[in-house]
Short mmCIF file of C-alpha atoms in Angstrom, two decimals:
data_model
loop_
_atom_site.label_atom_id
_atom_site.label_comp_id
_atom_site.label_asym_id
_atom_site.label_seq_id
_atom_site.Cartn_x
_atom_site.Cartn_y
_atom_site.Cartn_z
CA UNK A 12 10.52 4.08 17.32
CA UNK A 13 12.80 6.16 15.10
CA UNK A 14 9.96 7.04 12.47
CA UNK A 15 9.70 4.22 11.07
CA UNK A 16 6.28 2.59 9.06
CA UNK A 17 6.11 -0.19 7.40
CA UNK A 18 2.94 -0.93 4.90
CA UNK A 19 1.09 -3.38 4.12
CA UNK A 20 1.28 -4.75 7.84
CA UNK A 21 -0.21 -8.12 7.02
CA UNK A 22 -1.18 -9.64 3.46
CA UNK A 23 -1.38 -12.39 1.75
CA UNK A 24 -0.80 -13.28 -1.92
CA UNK A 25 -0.88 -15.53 -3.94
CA UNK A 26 1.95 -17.47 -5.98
CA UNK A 27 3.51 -15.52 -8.99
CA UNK A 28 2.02 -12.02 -8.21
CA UNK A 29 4.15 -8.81 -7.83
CA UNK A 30 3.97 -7.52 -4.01
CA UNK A 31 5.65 -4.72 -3.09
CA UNK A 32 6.28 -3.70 0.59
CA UNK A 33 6.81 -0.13 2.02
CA UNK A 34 9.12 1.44 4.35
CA UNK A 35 8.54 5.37 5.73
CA UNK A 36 10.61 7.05 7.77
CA UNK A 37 10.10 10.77 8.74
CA UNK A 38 13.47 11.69 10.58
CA UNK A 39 15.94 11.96 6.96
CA UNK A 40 17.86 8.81 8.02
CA UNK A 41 20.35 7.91 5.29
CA UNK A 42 21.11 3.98 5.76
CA UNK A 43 17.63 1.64 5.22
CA UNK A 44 17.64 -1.96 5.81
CA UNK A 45 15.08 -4.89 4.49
CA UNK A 46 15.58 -7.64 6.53
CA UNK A 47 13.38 -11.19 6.37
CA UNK A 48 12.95 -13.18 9.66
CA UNK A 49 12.60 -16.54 9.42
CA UNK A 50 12.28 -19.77 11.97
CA UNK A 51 15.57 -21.38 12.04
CA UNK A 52 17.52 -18.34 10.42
CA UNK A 53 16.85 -15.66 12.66
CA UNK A 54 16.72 -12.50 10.52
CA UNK A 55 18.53 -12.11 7.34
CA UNK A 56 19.75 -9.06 5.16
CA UNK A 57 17.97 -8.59 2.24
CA UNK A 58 18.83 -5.57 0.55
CA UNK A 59 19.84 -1.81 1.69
CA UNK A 60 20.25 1.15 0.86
CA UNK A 61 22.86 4.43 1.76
CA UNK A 62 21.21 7.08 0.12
CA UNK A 63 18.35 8.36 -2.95
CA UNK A 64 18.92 5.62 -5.93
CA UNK A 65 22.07 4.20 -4.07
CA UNK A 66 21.10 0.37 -2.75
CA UNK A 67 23.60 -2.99 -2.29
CA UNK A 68 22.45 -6.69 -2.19
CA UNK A 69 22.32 -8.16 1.03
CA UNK A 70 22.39 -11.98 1.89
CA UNK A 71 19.66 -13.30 0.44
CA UNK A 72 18.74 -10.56 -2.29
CA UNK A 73 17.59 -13.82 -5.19
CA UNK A 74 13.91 -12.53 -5.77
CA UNK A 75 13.93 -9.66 -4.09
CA UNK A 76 14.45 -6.02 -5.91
CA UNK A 77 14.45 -2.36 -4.42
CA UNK A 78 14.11 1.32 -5.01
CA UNK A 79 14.66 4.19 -3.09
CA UNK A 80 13.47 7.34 -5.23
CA UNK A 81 13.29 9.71 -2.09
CA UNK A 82 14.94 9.76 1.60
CA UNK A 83 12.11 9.01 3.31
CA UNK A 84 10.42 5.88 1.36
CA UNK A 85 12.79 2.40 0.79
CA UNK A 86 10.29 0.45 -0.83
CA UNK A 87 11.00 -3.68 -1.42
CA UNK A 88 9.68 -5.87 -4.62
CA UNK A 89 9.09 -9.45 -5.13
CA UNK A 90 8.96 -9.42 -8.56
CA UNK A 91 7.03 -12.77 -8.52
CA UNK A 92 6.11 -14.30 -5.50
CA UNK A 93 7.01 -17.44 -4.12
CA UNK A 94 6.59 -19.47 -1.33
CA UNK A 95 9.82 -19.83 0.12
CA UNK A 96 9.35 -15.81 0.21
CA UNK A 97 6.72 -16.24 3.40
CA UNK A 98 7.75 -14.73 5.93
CA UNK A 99 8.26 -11.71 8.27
CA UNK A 100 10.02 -8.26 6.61
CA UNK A 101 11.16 -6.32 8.82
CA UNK A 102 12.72 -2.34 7.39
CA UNK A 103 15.29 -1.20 9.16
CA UNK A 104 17.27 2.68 9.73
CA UNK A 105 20.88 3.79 10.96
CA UNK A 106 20.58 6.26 13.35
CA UNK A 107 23.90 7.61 14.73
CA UNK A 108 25.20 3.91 13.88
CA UNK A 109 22.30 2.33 15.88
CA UNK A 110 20.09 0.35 14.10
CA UNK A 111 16.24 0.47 14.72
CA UNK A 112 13.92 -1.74 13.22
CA UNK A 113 9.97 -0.78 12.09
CA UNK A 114 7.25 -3.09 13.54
CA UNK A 115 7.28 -5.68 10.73
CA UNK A 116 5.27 -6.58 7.69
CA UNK A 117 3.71 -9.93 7.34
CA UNK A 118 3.78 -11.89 4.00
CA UNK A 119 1.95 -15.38 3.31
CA UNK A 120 2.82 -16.40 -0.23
CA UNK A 121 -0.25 -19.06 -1.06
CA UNK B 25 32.45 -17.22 8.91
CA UNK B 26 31.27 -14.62 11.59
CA UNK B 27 28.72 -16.07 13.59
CA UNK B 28 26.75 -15.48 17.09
CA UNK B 29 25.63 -18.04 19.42
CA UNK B 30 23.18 -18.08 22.27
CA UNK B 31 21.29 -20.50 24.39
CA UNK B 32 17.68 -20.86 22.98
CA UNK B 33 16.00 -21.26 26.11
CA UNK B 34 16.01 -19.89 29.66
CA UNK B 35 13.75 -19.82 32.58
CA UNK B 36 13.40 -18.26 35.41
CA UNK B 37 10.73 -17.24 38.36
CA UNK B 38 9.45 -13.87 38.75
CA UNK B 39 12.00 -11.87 41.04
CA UNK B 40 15.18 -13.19 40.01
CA UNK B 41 17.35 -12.29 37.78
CA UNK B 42 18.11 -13.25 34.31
CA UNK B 43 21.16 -13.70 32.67
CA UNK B 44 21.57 -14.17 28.71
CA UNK B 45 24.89 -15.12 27.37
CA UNK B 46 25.87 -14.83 24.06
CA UNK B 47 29.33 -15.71 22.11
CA UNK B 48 30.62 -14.24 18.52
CA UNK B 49 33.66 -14.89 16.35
CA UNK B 50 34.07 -11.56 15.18
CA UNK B 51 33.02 -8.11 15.77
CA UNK B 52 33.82 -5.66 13.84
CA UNK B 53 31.62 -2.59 14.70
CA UNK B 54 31.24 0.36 17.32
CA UNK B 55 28.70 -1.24 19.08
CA UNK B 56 26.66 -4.47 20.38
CA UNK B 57 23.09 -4.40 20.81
CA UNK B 58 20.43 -6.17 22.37
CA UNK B 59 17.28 -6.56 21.07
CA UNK B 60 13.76 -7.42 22.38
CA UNK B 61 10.89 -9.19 20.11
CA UNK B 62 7.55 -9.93 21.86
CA UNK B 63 5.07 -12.54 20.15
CA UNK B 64 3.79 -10.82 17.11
CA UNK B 65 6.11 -7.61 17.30
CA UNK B 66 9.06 -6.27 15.62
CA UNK B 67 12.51 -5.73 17.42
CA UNK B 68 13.09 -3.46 19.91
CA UNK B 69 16.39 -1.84 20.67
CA UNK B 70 16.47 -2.98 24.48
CA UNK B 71 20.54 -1.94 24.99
CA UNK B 72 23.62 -1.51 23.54
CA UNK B 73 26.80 -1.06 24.49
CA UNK B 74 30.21 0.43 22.67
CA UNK B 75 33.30 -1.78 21.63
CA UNK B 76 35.42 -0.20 23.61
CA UNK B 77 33.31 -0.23 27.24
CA UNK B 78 33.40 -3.08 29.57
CA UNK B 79 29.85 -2.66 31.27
CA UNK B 80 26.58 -0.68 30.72
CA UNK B 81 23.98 -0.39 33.31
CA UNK B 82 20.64 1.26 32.62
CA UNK B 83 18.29 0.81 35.74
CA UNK B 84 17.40 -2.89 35.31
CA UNK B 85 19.58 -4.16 32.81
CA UNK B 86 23.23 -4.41 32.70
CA UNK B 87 25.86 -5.49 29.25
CA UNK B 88 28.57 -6.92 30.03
CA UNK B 89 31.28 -7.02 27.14
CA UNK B 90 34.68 -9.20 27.50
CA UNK B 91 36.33 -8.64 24.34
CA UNK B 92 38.97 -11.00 24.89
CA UNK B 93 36.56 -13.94 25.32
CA UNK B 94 34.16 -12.35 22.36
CA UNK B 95 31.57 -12.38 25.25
CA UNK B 96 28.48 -10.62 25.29
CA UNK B 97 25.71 -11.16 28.60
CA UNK B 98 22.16 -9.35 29.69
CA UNK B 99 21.43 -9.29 32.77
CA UNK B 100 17.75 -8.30 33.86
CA UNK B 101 17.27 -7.71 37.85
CA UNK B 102 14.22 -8.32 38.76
CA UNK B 103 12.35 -10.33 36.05
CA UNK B 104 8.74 -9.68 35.64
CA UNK B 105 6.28 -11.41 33.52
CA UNK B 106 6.36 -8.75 30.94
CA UNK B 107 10.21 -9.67 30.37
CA UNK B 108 8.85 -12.44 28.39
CA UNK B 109 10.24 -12.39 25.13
CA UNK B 110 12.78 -13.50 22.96
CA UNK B 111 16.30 -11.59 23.40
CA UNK B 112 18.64 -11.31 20.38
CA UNK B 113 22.28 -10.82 20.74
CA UNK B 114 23.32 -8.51 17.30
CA UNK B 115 27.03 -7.85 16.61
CA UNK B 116 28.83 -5.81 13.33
CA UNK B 117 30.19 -7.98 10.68
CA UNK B 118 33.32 -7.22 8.83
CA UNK B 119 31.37 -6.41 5.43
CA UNK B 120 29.36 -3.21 7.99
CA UNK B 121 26.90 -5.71 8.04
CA UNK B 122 24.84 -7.01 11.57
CA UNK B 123 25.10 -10.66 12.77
CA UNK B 124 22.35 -11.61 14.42
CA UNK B 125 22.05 -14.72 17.12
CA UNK B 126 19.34 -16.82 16.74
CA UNK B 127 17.24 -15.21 19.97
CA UNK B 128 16.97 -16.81 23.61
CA UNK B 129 13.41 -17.03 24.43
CA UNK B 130 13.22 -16.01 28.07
CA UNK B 131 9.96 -17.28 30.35
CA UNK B 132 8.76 -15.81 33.50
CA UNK B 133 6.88 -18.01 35.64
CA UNK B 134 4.99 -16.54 38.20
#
């Protein structure tokens, strides 16, 4: 499973809050993914990063922001949830160029 | 732009084997992956295979890669029930980025 945690696993929020989702990885990897999977779209490529305080947008970055203050912890803001932003987050590592995803984390925006 | 396609569906009994095709425009990266997603679970890295081979067996499954044709296949001998899933074909975009097919949801009926 290539280290990788995500927290919360499930919650649900309501409209206009800040939620911020976690991603842990114990093994030093230096390329982290957020992805979103949705029906329809199949998963999409949210944000990543390459290193400490280095991140790039991915595909659908709009709402989304990120910060990566140590290796091991990629951690993903909605700065005010909406919700188009339902769905499920998946974080994401670079290991030797293959790519391993963490179990998932669901968010229902109400 | 750079896209992946895949059947949606496929079904099969118990015993045979199952084949999952998948087509892309463009590839652009070392390697081609399969991934596995059971109801309610993040994605698991079932296979992958480099660019540059033209088959990968490992015990039940086998990648086939025809570069000239941009074609990608699974092949699972031996289906089981617990091969349920859905199957997602995941190529490298030009931009280092992953292109992900939509997922073939395979059944196993008994």
């Amino acid at each position: 499973d290539a280290g990788i945690t995500q927290s919360p696993r499930h919650k649900v929020t309501e409209t206009g809050t800040p939620v911020t989702l976690r991603c842990h990885q114990t093994e030093n990897h230096r390329y982290m993914y957020w992805y979103r999977q949705d029906p329809g779209h199949g998963l999409r490529l949210i944000h990543y990063s390459y290193g400490v305080k280095d991140t790039d947008k991915g595909e659908v970055s709009d709402g989304y922001s990120v910060s990566r203050s140590k290796t091991e912890d990629f951690l993903l803001t909605l700065e005010s949830a909406t919700s188009s932003q339902t769905s499920v987050y998946f974080c994401a590592i670079s290991s030797g160029g293959i790519i391993y995803f963490g179990e998932g984390s669901w968010l229902t925006v109400v | 732009g750079e896209d992946v396609e895949q059947s949606l569906f496929l079904s099969v009994r118990e015993g045979d084997s199952s084949v999952i095709n998948c087509t892309y425009t463009d590839s652009s990266s070392t390697y081609l992956y399969w991934y596995k997603q059971e109801p309610g679970a993040g994605l698991q890295l079932l296979t992958y295979i480099f660019s540059n081979m033209d088959m990968k067996q490992d015990q039940r499954l086998t990648v086939l890669l025809n570069k000239k044709d941009k074609h990608l296949s699974l092949r699972i001998a031996d289906t089981q029930t617990g091969d349920s899933a859905i199957y997602f074909c995941v190529v490298g975009g030009s931009q280092g980025n992953l292109i992900f097919g939509k997922g073939t949801k395979l059944s196993v009926k008994p």
